[in-house]
Amino acid sequence: MREAVTVQVGGFANYVGSHFWNFQDELLGLADDPDADPVFKNAALDMDVLYRSGETHQYTLLDFTRVLLPTALVWCLLVLEVTMMNFPCLCRSGNVTRSVSKPHGRNLFLQSLVEEGQNPSTSNGGSNSQKSVEYKDLIECLENGINFWTDYSKVHYHPQSLYELYGSWTDFDKFDNYGSAQEVVSDWSQIEEMNERLRFFVEECDHIQGIQFIVDDSGGFSSVAAQFLENIADDYTNTLVLLYCVRDPMTLGPSRRNQRESIMRALHDAVSFSKLSSFCNLMVPIGPPSLSRSCMSPYLYIQDEKPFHASAVCAAAIHSITVPFRLQRTGPSSDLAHSSGNLDIGELVHILSDQGRQNMVTALDVAMPAPSLTDRDAMGNIEMKLHSLTPEISDEDEDPYSVESLVVHGALDRGGQRTSISQVKDSVCSVYEARETKPKFSHLSASLCPLPVPLPFPSIFRGNIGRHGEILSDHTEESQPKGSLDIESIPMAARLRSSSAVLPFIERRSGSLQKHGVARGAIGSLVLHDWGFGREEVEDMGEHLAKLLRPFHPEMDLTSDSD
């Protein structure tokens, strides 16, 4: 078996991860459910690549703010969180005050998981109407009462997989830039403990295909992740790292900052990007400024202020592009009725970063739900329905040197019936043949298995989405968005593309570092100094960012040689 180990670092990354593992747990449950759609039983997905179900006993992990009460087992996952400590004020004279925050209580959803675990027989009892009322209460609780990523997690994490970063922070809002985590990365004991946790899972793998790294790079966690990635590069030299940099849309939207804050934010983005990209093989930035105003809005109703919503879309996209890692390998004479185009992480990295321009920063596009692939007149052009989740990219991508990896799973025809693998391949090929500017290389992976919609999934679908994710042409407008009570599964399409579309993203970070950190008299040099960077290290980061630009500007190599 070729397993992939997953690492999550930071708040929003764990919001995304919580949804991602809920999808995997739901797929396992549907495969064993005799009443479920047969497509989940014949999905041709090897779930052990990312996820393995464990024993039925439960663990309860408590800290100052979170309650962990899942029901299955994620065995190859490392989750890094930060624990906010309220320390007593120690003075030479006067009274000493000790402040301790109360543990965060279980919400209605977590309580239901506990009750179901203690009384499994009760989950099968009761009338459908009674269950419907109970589920509505749970969904209302999830929509209005999510404060942490653990509030909607229905999986049981291996006790080795959860690690909290300890420090003397008293205000999490100040953990918002690359330099704020220096206390953590300078504490070798914490870094070594993280390494030991990772080693535990790597050694359980029969043959690791790579490491998936999901990091919230909007604040101090990017510094922790960079240190961790550097250690991984040293310890696992031949292990590929696929890095997803995720951000809550609320951290990217317009905000009122003074000049110093704006410079610090620009420098943070440049330093974070430079450091993280130095220690991975493929980077996928995820997190548009707004999902509520995106082109997906005709089908999705997303509230940007709720990380529960935005992270669900990000997790669905990551789930889709990782489907090829789990597709069962087939030979030339094998049955292609259920899937086609399996890849492992190494093959994906080779396709996207070792061909064309050899660019390692890729854009992620998603269609949620995927359009009807056989109705070419109405919605057959899948490219028109793919919308980018990568920020700051070029709107127009007519790049003959681009390379792409497209995944389509659970596709439907115009009548709402599942299309065959051959129909998907024929439909997608016809679309690509009609393109005026074709990519240099394109790989297609297809599976009959759609994206399941588990109970703890936000109600983000509009009234024009049917029970199996079909796009309805004759629907009545509904005031209430649809969720897991109304929709069982969704056809998905997702694409990774390495092209000139990502050039503005790289240029902005390179320009920010040059302007605010490297240029003579740059006022950001003091900020970088406070973050622990000397001038030579800043110049090295600038050179690394320039190196990322060279695939798009070959003349930069000539300039460098002449200098």
PDB file of C-alpha atoms in Angstrom, residues 148-435:
ATOM      1  CA  PHE A 148     -14.034  25.690  17.095  1.00  0.00           C
ATOM      2  CA  TRP A 149     -13.126  23.086  14.501  1.00  0.00           C
ATOM      3  CA  THR A 150     -13.817  20.308  16.992  1.00  0.00           C
ATOM      4  CA  ASP A 151     -17.454  21.376  17.340  1.00  0.00           C
ATOM      5  CA  TYR A 152     -18.421  19.498  14.168  1.00  0.00           C
ATOM      6  CA  SER A 153     -15.800  16.754  13.967  1.00  0.00           C
ATOM      7  CA  LYS A 154     -17.324  13.282  13.897  1.00  0.00           C
ATOM      8  CA  VAL A 155     -14.098  11.300  13.735  1.00  0.00           C
ATOM      9  CA  HIS A 156     -11.971  10.014  16.563  1.00  0.00           C
ATOM     10  CA  TYR A 157      -8.380  11.213  16.368  1.00  0.00           C
ATOM     11  CA  HIS A 158      -5.555   8.948  17.345  1.00  0.00           C
ATOM     12  CA  PRO A 159      -4.123  10.269  20.647  1.00  0.00           C
ATOM     13  CA  GLN A 160      -0.698  10.632  18.994  1.00  0.00           C
ATOM     14  CA  SER A 161      -2.139  12.887  16.300  1.00  0.00           C
ATOM     15  CA  LEU A 162      -3.099  15.887  18.421  1.00  0.00           C
ATOM     16  CA  TYR A 163      -0.376  18.235  19.594  1.00  0.00           C
ATOM     17  CA  GLU A 164      -0.900  21.623  21.195  1.00  0.00           C
ATOM     18  CA  LEU A 165       1.691  24.364  21.082  1.00  0.00           C
ATOM     19  CA  TYR A 166       2.285  25.825  24.487  1.00  0.00           C
ATOM     20  CA  GLY A 167       3.425  29.364  25.112  1.00  0.00           C
ATOM     21  CA  SER A 168       2.833  32.486  27.135  1.00  0.00           C
ATOM     22  CA  TRP A 169       0.491  34.218  24.684  1.00  0.00           C
ATOM     23  CA  THR A 170      -2.410  35.993  26.309  1.00  0.00           C
ATOM     24  CA  ASP A 171      -4.013  37.388  23.147  1.00  0.00           C
ATOM     25  CA  PHE A 172      -4.482  35.107  20.155  1.00  0.00           C
ATOM     26  CA  ASP A 173      -5.088  38.129  17.905  1.00  0.00           C
ATOM     27  CA  LYS A 174      -1.407  39.004  18.339  1.00  0.00           C
ATOM     28  CA  PHE A 175      -0.398  35.614  16.923  1.00  0.00           C
ATOM     29  CA  ASP A 176      -0.932  37.123  13.491  1.00  0.00           C
ATOM     30  CA  ASN A 177       2.462  37.431  11.810  1.00  0.00           C
ATOM     31  CA  TYR A 178       5.526  35.409  11.009  1.00  0.00           C
ATOM     32  CA  GLY A 179       7.556  36.769  13.895  1.00  0.00           C
ATOM     33  CA  SER A 180       4.981  36.078  16.600  1.00  0.00           C
ATOM     34  CA  ALA A 181       5.837  32.373  16.725  1.00  0.00           C
ATOM     35  CA  GLN A 182       9.564  32.745  17.368  1.00  0.00           C
ATOM     36  CA  GLU A 183       9.014  31.553  20.930  1.00  0.00           C
ATOM     37  CA  VAL A 184       7.661  28.269  19.553  1.00  0.00           C
ATOM     38  CA  VAL A 185      10.238  27.625  16.832  1.00  0.00           C
ATOM     39  CA  SER A 186      13.075  28.461  19.237  1.00  0.00           C
ATOM     40  CA  ASP A 187      11.834  25.829  21.693  1.00  0.00           C
ATOM     41  CA  TRP A 188      13.628  22.737  20.448  1.00  0.00           C
ATOM     42  CA  SER A 189      11.691  20.440  22.801  1.00  0.00           C
ATOM     43  CA  GLN A 190       8.388  21.309  21.093  1.00  0.00           C
ATOM     44  CA  ILE A 191       9.830  20.918  17.607  1.00  0.00           C
ATOM     45  CA  GLU A 192      11.341  17.578  18.563  1.00  0.00           C
ATOM     46  CA  GLU A 193       8.005  16.412  19.985  1.00  0.00           C
ATOM     47  CA  MET A 194       6.322  17.292  16.682  1.00  0.00           C
ATOM     48  CA  ASN A 195       8.982  15.328  14.825  1.00  0.00           C
ATOM     49  CA  GLU A 196       8.376  12.307  17.060  1.00  0.00           C
ATOM     50  CA  ARG A 197       4.627  12.460  16.433  1.00  0.00           C
ATOM     51  CA  LEU A 198       5.197  12.528  12.685  1.00  0.00           C
ATOM     52  CA  ARG A 199       7.740   9.712  12.876  1.00  0.00           C
ATOM     53  CA  PHE A 200       5.165   7.547  14.656  1.00  0.00           C
ATOM     54  CA  PHE A 201       2.820   7.711  11.655  1.00  0.00           C
ATOM     55  CA  VAL A 202       5.489   7.507   8.961  1.00  0.00           C
ATOM     56  CA  GLU A 203       6.820   4.290  10.487  1.00  0.00           C
ATOM     57  CA  GLU A 204       3.308   2.785  10.381  1.00  0.00           C
ATOM     58  CA  CYS A 205       3.177   3.213   6.603  1.00  0.00           C
ATOM     59  CA  ASP A 206       4.016   0.268   4.377  1.00  0.00           C
ATOM     60  CA  HIS A 207       5.331   2.588   1.675  1.00  0.00           C
ATOM     61  CA  ILE A 208       4.665   6.297   2.095  1.00  0.00           C
ATOM     62  CA  GLN A 209       3.853   8.089  -1.165  1.00  0.00           C
ATOM     63  CA  GLY A 210       4.173  11.557   0.347  1.00  0.00           C
ATOM     64  CA  ILE A 211       3.092  14.035   2.995  1.00  0.00           C
ATOM     65  CA  GLN A 212       0.083  16.306   2.625  1.00  0.00           C
ATOM     66  CA  PHE A 213       0.607  19.508   4.576  1.00  0.00           C
ATOM     67  CA  ILE A 214      -2.354  21.824   5.262  1.00  0.00           C
ATOM     68  CA  VAL A 215      -1.261  25.070   6.898  1.00  0.00           C
ATOM     69  CA  ASP A 216      -3.085  28.252   7.830  1.00  0.00           C
ATOM     70  CA  ASP A 217      -0.382  30.641   6.628  1.00  0.00           C
ATOM     71  CA  SER A 218      -2.162  33.859   7.591  1.00  0.00           C
ATOM     72  CA  GLY A 219      -0.392  34.218  10.967  1.00  0.00           C
ATOM     73  CA  GLY A 220       2.222  32.795  13.285  1.00  0.00           C
ATOM     74  CA  PHE A 221       1.451  29.209  12.369  1.00  0.00           C
ATOM     75  CA  SER A 222       3.246  29.716   9.043  1.00  0.00           C
ATOM     76  CA  SER A 223       6.484  30.146  11.000  1.00  0.00           C
ATOM     77  CA  VAL A 224       5.827  26.937  12.939  1.00  0.00           C
ATOM     78  CA  ALA A 225       4.984  25.105   9.720  1.00  0.00           C
ATOM     79  CA  ALA A 226       8.148  26.363   7.989  1.00  0.00           C
ATOM     80  CA  GLN A 227      10.334  25.059  10.813  1.00  0.00           C
ATOM     81  CA  PHE A 228       8.490  21.755  10.785  1.00  0.00           C
ATOM     82  CA  LEU A 229       8.799  21.461   6.998  1.00  0.00           C
ATOM     83  CA  GLU A 230      12.522  22.182   7.185  1.00  0.00           C
ATOM     84  CA  ASN A 231      12.934  19.303   9.612  1.00  0.00           C
ATOM     85  CA  ILE A 232      10.878  17.047   7.325  1.00  0.00           C
ATOM     86  CA  ALA A 233      13.131  17.974   4.397  1.00  0.00           C
ATOM     87  CA  ASP A 234      16.173  16.990   6.480  1.00  0.00           C
ATOM     88  CA  ASP A 235      14.733  13.770   7.939  1.00  0.00           C
ATOM     89  CA  TYR A 236      12.753  12.487   4.928  1.00  0.00           C
ATOM     90  CA  THR A 237      14.911  13.529   2.006  1.00  0.00           C
ATOM     91  CA  ASN A 238      13.137  11.410  -0.604  1.00  0.00           C
ATOM     92  CA  THR A 239       9.584  12.004   0.656  1.00  0.00           C
ATOM     93  CA  LEU A 240       7.511  14.408  -1.435  1.00  0.00           C
ATOM     94  CA  VAL A 241       5.535  17.183   0.261  1.00  0.00           C
ATOM     95  CA  LEU A 242       2.299  18.551  -1.190  1.00  0.00           C
ATOM     96  CA  LEU A 243       1.485  21.823   0.580  1.00  0.00           C
ATOM     97  CA  TYR A 244      -1.933  23.481   0.769  1.00  0.00           C
ATOM     98  CA  CYS A 245      -1.772  27.042   2.127  1.00  0.00           C
ATOM     99  CA  VAL A 246      -5.309  27.851   3.291  1.00  0.00           C
ATOM    100  CA  ARG A 247      -6.757  31.110   4.544  1.00  0.00           C
ATOM    101  CA  ASP A 248     -10.069  32.182   5.977  1.00  0.00           C
ATOM    102  CA  PRO A 249     -11.639  34.694   3.530  1.00  0.00           C
ATOM    103  CA  MET A 250     -12.078  37.117   6.419  1.00  0.00           C
ATOM    104  CA  THR A 251      -8.293  37.460   6.724  1.00  0.00           C
ATOM    105  CA  LEU A 252      -8.020  38.394   3.031  1.00  0.00           C
ATOM    106  CA  GLY A 253     -10.873  40.849   2.689  1.00  0.00           C
ATOM    107  CA  PRO A 254     -10.498  44.638   2.753  1.00  0.00           C
ATOM    108  CA  SER A 255      -9.578  46.031   6.139  1.00  0.00           C
ATOM    109  CA  ARG A 256      -8.546  49.369   7.566  1.00  0.00           C
ATOM    110  CA  ARG A 257      -4.849  49.186   8.408  1.00  0.00           C
ATOM    111  CA  ASN A 258      -2.349  51.926   9.062  1.00  0.00           C
ATOM    112  CA  GLN A 259       0.870  52.050   7.057  1.00  0.00           C
ATOM    113  CA  ARG A 260       2.886  49.946   9.516  1.00  0.00           C
ATOM    114  CA  GLU A 261       0.217  47.260   9.690  1.00  0.00           C
ATOM    115  CA  SER A 262      -0.046  47.154   5.889  1.00  0.00           C
ATOM    116  CA  ILE A 263       3.718  46.771   5.553  1.00  0.00           C
ATOM    117  CA  MET A 264       3.794  44.049   8.208  1.00  0.00           C
ATOM    118  CA  ARG A 265       1.034  42.157   6.404  1.00  0.00           C
ATOM    119  CA  ALA A 266       2.820  42.457   3.038  1.00  0.00           C
ATOM    120  CA  LEU A 267       6.087  41.294   4.589  1.00  0.00           C
ATOM    121  CA  HIS A 268       4.384  38.442   6.374  1.00  0.00           C
ATOM    122  CA  ASP A 269       2.899  37.192   3.101  1.00  0.00           C
ATOM    123  CA  ALA A 270       6.268  37.464   1.338  1.00  0.00           C
ATOM    124  CA  VAL A 271       8.289  35.795   4.098  1.00  0.00           C
ATOM    125  CA  SER A 272       5.697  33.080   4.674  1.00  0.00           C
ATOM    126  CA  PHE A 273       5.506  32.271   0.966  1.00  0.00           C
ATOM    127  CA  SER A 274       9.291  32.238   0.570  1.00  0.00           C
ATOM    128  CA  LYS A 275       9.920  29.997   3.575  1.00  0.00           C
ATOM    129  CA  LEU A 276       7.072  27.543   2.996  1.00  0.00           C
ATOM    130  CA  SER A 277       7.787  27.137  -0.716  1.00  0.00           C
ATOM    131  CA  SER A 278      11.428  26.385   0.061  1.00  0.00           C
ATOM    132  CA  PHE A 279      10.551  23.099   1.747  1.00  0.00           C
ATOM    133  CA  CYS A 280       7.813  21.566  -0.410  1.00  0.00           C
ATOM    134  CA  ASN A 281       7.579  20.049  -3.862  1.00  0.00           C
ATOM    135  CA  LEU A 282       4.227  21.533  -4.872  1.00  0.00           C
ATOM    136  CA  MET A 283       2.349  24.466  -3.330  1.00  0.00           C
ATOM    137  CA  VAL A 284      -1.387  25.136  -3.684  1.00  0.00           C
ATOM    138  CA  PRO A 285      -2.541  28.519  -2.269  1.00  0.00           C
ATOM    139  CA  ILE A 286      -6.240  28.358  -1.289  1.00  0.00           C
ATOM    140  CA  GLY A 287      -8.481  31.136  -0.025  1.00  0.00           C
ATOM    141  CA  PRO A 288     -10.188  33.729  -2.245  1.00  0.00           C
ATOM    142  CA  PRO A 289     -11.073  37.106  -0.673  1.00  0.00           C
ATOM    143  CA  SER A 290     -14.763  36.203  -0.752  1.00  0.00           C
ATOM    144  CA  LEU A 291     -16.750  33.064  -1.465  1.00  0.00           C
ATOM    145  CA  SER A 292     -20.119  34.757  -0.988  1.00  0.00           C
ATOM    146  CA  ARG A 293     -19.435  37.012  -3.990  1.00  0.00           C
ATOM    147  CA  SER A 294     -17.703  34.374  -6.123  1.00  0.00           C
ATOM    148  CA  CYS A 295     -18.987  32.905  -9.369  1.00  0.00           C
ATOM    149  CA  MET A 296     -20.177  29.868  -7.405  1.00  0.00           C
ATOM    150  CA  SER A 297     -22.891  31.968  -5.751  1.00  0.00           C
ATOM    151  CA  PRO A 298     -25.706  30.797  -8.137  1.00  0.00           C
ATOM    152  CA  TYR A 299     -25.382  27.366  -6.513  1.00  0.00           C
ATOM    153  CA  LEU A 300     -23.911  28.057  -3.078  1.00  0.00           C
ATOM    154  CA  TYR A 301     -24.985  30.341  -0.262  1.00  0.00           C
ATOM    155  CA  ILE A 302     -21.830  30.997   1.758  1.00  0.00           C
ATOM    156  CA  GLN A 303     -21.410  33.385   4.656  1.00  0.00           C
ATOM    157  CA  ASP A 304     -17.781  34.525   4.604  1.00  0.00           C
ATOM    158  CA  GLU A 305     -17.856  35.427   8.279  1.00  0.00           C
ATOM    159  CA  LYS A 306     -18.388  31.758   9.171  1.00  0.00           C
ATOM    160  CA  PRO A 307     -15.210  29.681   8.870  1.00  0.00           C
ATOM    161  CA  PHE A 308     -17.526  26.653   9.120  1.00  0.00           C
ATOM    162  CA  HIS A 309     -18.828  27.598   5.636  1.00  0.00           C
ATOM    163  CA  ALA A 310     -15.649  28.630   3.815  1.00  0.00           C
ATOM    164  CA  SER A 311     -13.626  25.687   5.129  1.00  0.00           C
ATOM    165  CA  ALA A 312     -16.251  23.251   3.831  1.00  0.00           C
ATOM    166  CA  VAL A 313     -15.690  24.408   0.238  1.00  0.00           C
ATOM    167  CA  CYS A 314     -11.909  24.275   0.648  1.00  0.00           C
ATOM    168  CA  ALA A 315     -12.122  20.767   2.132  1.00  0.00           C
ATOM    169  CA  ALA A 316     -14.386  19.565  -0.674  1.00  0.00           C
ATOM    170  CA  ALA A 317     -11.864  20.817  -3.243  1.00  0.00           C
ATOM    171  CA  ILE A 318      -8.937  19.137  -1.453  1.00  0.00           C
ATOM    172  CA  HIS A 319     -10.947  15.926  -1.193  1.00  0.00           C
ATOM    173  CA  SER A 320     -11.556  16.019  -4.947  1.00  0.00           C
ATOM    174  CA  ILE A 321      -7.962  16.578  -6.020  1.00  0.00           C
ATOM    175  CA  THR A 322      -6.815  13.774  -3.700  1.00  0.00           C
ATOM    176  CA  VAL A 323      -9.270  11.246  -5.168  1.00  0.00           C
ATOM    177  CA  PRO A 324      -6.621  10.030  -7.696  1.00  0.00           C
ATOM    178  CA  PHE A 325      -4.326   9.096  -4.782  1.00  0.00           C
ATOM    179  CA  ARG A 326      -6.930   6.557  -3.657  1.00  0.00           C
ATOM    180  CA  LEU A 327      -8.102   5.156  -6.973  1.00  0.00           C
ATOM    181  CA  GLN A 328      -7.268   1.490  -7.272  1.00  0.00           C
ATOM    182  CA  ARG A 329      -4.505   0.873  -9.769  1.00  0.00           C
ATOM    183  CA  THR A 330      -5.636  -0.835 -12.962  1.00  0.00           C
ATOM    184  CA  GLY A 331      -3.783  -2.658 -15.705  1.00  0.00           C
ATOM    185  CA  PRO A 332      -4.357  -2.438 -19.479  1.00  0.00           C
ATOM    186  CA  SER A 333      -7.005  -5.169 -19.379  1.00  0.00           C
ATOM    187  CA  SER A 334      -8.649  -4.071 -16.112  1.00  0.00           C
ATOM    188  CA  ASP A 335     -12.261  -3.029 -15.765  1.00  0.00           C
ATOM    189  CA  LEU A 336     -12.543   0.765 -16.017  1.00  0.00           C
ATOM    190  CA  ALA A 337     -16.221   0.825 -15.073  1.00  0.00           C
ATOM    191  CA  HIS A 338     -15.711   2.670 -11.767  1.00  0.00           C
ATOM    192  CA  SER A 339     -12.583   4.803 -12.108  1.00  0.00           C
ATOM    193  CA  SER A 340      -9.764   5.874 -14.376  1.00  0.00           C
ATOM    194  CA  GLY A 341      -6.582   7.913 -14.145  1.00  0.00           C
ATOM    195  CA  ASN A 342      -5.141   7.041 -10.737  1.00  0.00           C
ATOM    196  CA  LEU A 343      -2.102   9.047  -9.604  1.00  0.00           C
ATOM    197  CA  ASP A 344       0.072   9.131  -6.533  1.00  0.00           C
ATOM    198  CA  ILE A 345       1.570  12.291  -5.065  1.00  0.00           C
ATOM    199  CA  GLY A 346       4.862  11.774  -6.903  1.00  0.00           C
ATOM    200  CA  GLU A 347       3.143  11.440 -10.262  1.00  0.00           C
ATOM    201  CA  LEU A 348       1.035  14.545  -9.616  1.00  0.00           C
ATOM    202  CA  VAL A 349       4.130  16.544  -8.682  1.00  0.00           C
ATOM    203  CA  HIS A 350       5.885  15.326 -11.822  1.00  0.00           C
ATOM    204  CA  ILE A 351       2.962  16.339 -14.046  1.00  0.00           C
ATOM    205  CA  LEU A 352       2.575  19.826 -12.590  1.00  0.00           C
ATOM    206  CA  SER A 353       6.071  20.933 -11.623  1.00  0.00           C
ATOM    207  CA  ASP A 354       8.489  18.881 -13.740  1.00  0.00           C
ATOM    208  CA  GLN A 355       6.942  19.626 -17.139  1.00  0.00           C
ATOM    209  CA  GLY A 356       6.328  22.843 -19.027  1.00  0.00           C
ATOM    210  CA  ARG A 357       7.953  25.690 -17.125  1.00  0.00           C
ATOM    211  CA  GLN A 358       8.777  23.612 -14.049  1.00  0.00           C
ATOM    212  CA  ASN A 359       6.705  25.915 -11.867  1.00  0.00           C
ATOM    213  CA  MET A 360       5.837  24.539  -8.416  1.00  0.00           C
ATOM    214  CA  VAL A 361       3.033  26.997  -7.498  1.00  0.00           C
ATOM    215  CA  THR A 362      -0.334  25.827  -8.785  1.00  0.00           C
ATOM    216  CA  ALA A 363      -3.855  27.244  -8.888  1.00  0.00           C
ATOM    217  CA  LEU A 364      -6.855  25.264  -7.648  1.00  0.00           C
ATOM    218  CA  ASP A 365     -10.185  25.514  -9.488  1.00  0.00           C
ATOM    219  CA  VAL A 366     -13.411  23.829  -8.443  1.00  0.00           C
ATOM    220  CA  ALA A 367     -16.942  23.262  -9.736  1.00  0.00           C
ATOM    221  CA  MET A 368     -19.271  22.550  -6.813  1.00  0.00           C
ATOM    222  CA  PRO A 369     -21.459  20.957  -7.990  1.00  0.00           C
ATOM    223  CA  ALA A 370     -19.983  19.827 -11.289  1.00  0.00           C
ATOM    224  CA  PRO A 371     -22.172  20.573 -14.321  1.00  0.00           C
ATOM    225  CA  SER A 372     -23.956  17.980 -16.398  1.00  0.00           C
ATOM    226  CA  LEU A 373     -21.187  16.710 -18.628  1.00  0.00           C
ATOM    227  CA  THR A 374     -23.360  15.292 -21.383  1.00  0.00           C
ATOM    228  CA  ASP A 375     -25.492  18.396 -21.916  1.00  0.00           C
ATOM    229  CA  ARG A 376     -23.050  20.407 -24.015  1.00  0.00           C
ATOM    230  CA  ASP A 377     -25.535  23.081 -25.023  1.00  0.00           C
ATOM    231  CA  ALA A 378     -26.600  23.949 -21.470  1.00  0.00           C
ATOM    232  CA  MET A 379     -23.803  23.112 -19.063  1.00  0.00           C
ATOM    233  CA  GLY A 380     -21.431  20.827 -20.872  1.00  0.00           C
ATOM    234  CA  ASN A 381     -18.475  23.190 -20.936  1.00  0.00           C
ATOM    235  CA  ILE A 382     -16.896  22.209 -17.648  1.00  0.00           C
ATOM    236  CA  GLU A 383     -14.221  24.882 -17.973  1.00  0.00           C
ATOM    237  CA  MET A 384     -16.857  27.603 -17.740  1.00  0.00           C
ATOM    238  CA  LYS A 385     -17.991  26.147 -14.415  1.00  0.00           C
ATOM    239  CA  LEU A 386     -14.561  25.838 -12.820  1.00  0.00           C
ATOM    240  CA  HIS A 387     -13.861  28.754 -10.483  1.00  0.00           C
ATOM    241  CA  SER A 388     -10.583  29.491  -8.781  1.00  0.00           C
ATOM    242  CA  LEU A 389     -10.043  29.104  -5.041  1.00  0.00           C
ATOM    243  CA  THR A 390      -6.524  30.537  -5.399  1.00  0.00           C
ATOM    244  CA  PRO A 391      -6.286  34.274  -4.649  1.00  0.00           C
ATOM    245  CA  GLU A 392      -4.552  36.966  -6.682  1.00  0.00           C
ATOM    246  CA  ILE A 393      -4.383  35.059  -9.957  1.00  0.00           C
ATOM    247  CA  SER A 394      -4.797  36.277 -13.515  1.00  0.00           C
ATOM    248  CA  ASP A 395      -8.362  36.131 -14.829  1.00  0.00           C
ATOM    249  CA  GLU A 396      -7.204  35.377 -18.352  1.00  0.00           C
ATOM    250  CA  ASP A 397      -5.119  32.257 -18.772  1.00  0.00           C
ATOM    251  CA  GLU A 398      -4.215  31.653 -22.393  1.00  0.00           C
ATOM    252  CA  ASP A 399      -0.972  29.873 -21.651  1.00  0.00           C
ATOM    253  CA  PRO A 400       0.237  27.262 -24.178  1.00  0.00           C
ATOM    254  CA  TYR A 401       2.826  26.058 -21.645  1.00  0.00           C
ATOM    255  CA  SER A 402       0.337  25.283 -18.889  1.00  0.00           C
ATOM    256  CA  VAL A 403      -0.084  21.783 -17.486  1.00  0.00           C
ATOM    257  CA  GLU A 404      -3.222  20.581 -15.719  1.00  0.00           C
ATOM    258  CA  SER A 405      -4.618  17.750 -13.653  1.00  0.00           C
ATOM    259  CA  LEU A 406      -8.423  17.521 -13.732  1.00  0.00           C
ATOM    260  CA  VAL A 407     -10.519  15.310 -11.462  1.00  0.00           C
ATOM    261  CA  VAL A 408     -14.216  14.608 -12.089  1.00  0.00           C
ATOM    262  CA  HIS A 409     -16.160  12.329  -9.742  1.00  0.00           C
ATOM    263  CA  GLY A 410     -19.824  11.514  -9.379  1.00  0.00           C
ATOM    264  CA  ALA A 411     -20.749  13.269 -12.637  1.00  0.00           C
ATOM    265  CA  LEU A 412     -24.397  13.310 -13.748  1.00  0.00           C
ATOM    266  CA  ASP A 413     -26.091  13.602 -17.110  1.00  0.00           C
ATOM    267  CA  ARG A 414     -28.882  16.015 -17.972  1.00  0.00           C
ATOM    268  CA  GLY A 415     -31.508  13.675 -16.533  1.00  0.00           C
ATOM    269  CA  GLY A 416     -29.719  13.366 -13.199  1.00  0.00           C
ATOM    270  CA  GLN A 417     -28.354   9.880 -13.888  1.00  0.00           C
ATOM    271  CA  ARG A 418     -24.731   8.990 -13.218  1.00  0.00           C
ATOM    272  CA  THR A 419     -22.548   9.109 -16.297  1.00  0.00           C
ATOM    273  CA  SER A 420     -20.127   6.315 -17.090  1.00  0.00           C
ATOM    274  CA  ILE A 421     -16.374   6.777 -16.994  1.00  0.00           C
ATOM    275  CA  SER A 422     -16.227   6.618 -20.786  1.00  0.00           C
ATOM    276  CA  GLN A 423     -18.887   9.342 -21.053  1.00  0.00           C
ATOM    277  CA  VAL A 424     -16.893  11.571 -18.710  1.00  0.00           C
ATOM    278  CA  LYS A 425     -13.734  11.040 -20.735  1.00  0.00           C
ATOM    279  CA  ASP A 426     -15.484  11.686 -24.047  1.00  0.00           C
ATOM    280  CA  SER A 427     -17.202  14.825 -22.752  1.00  0.00           C
ATOM    281  CA  VAL A 428     -14.061  16.324 -21.219  1.00  0.00           C
ATOM    282  CA  CYS A 429     -11.971  15.500 -24.273  1.00  0.00           C
ATOM    283  CA  SER A 430     -14.474  17.219 -26.561  1.00  0.00           C
ATOM    284  CA  VAL A 431     -14.289  20.349 -24.420  1.00  0.00           C
ATOM    285  CA  TYR A 432     -10.490  20.390 -24.508  1.00  0.00           C
ATOM    286  CA  GLU A 433     -10.422  19.761 -28.239  1.00  0.00           C
ATOM    287  CA  ALA A 434     -12.585  22.840 -28.754  1.00  0.00           C
ATOM    288  CA  ARG A 435     -10.216  25.125 -26.822  1.00  0.00           C
TER     289      ARG A 435
END
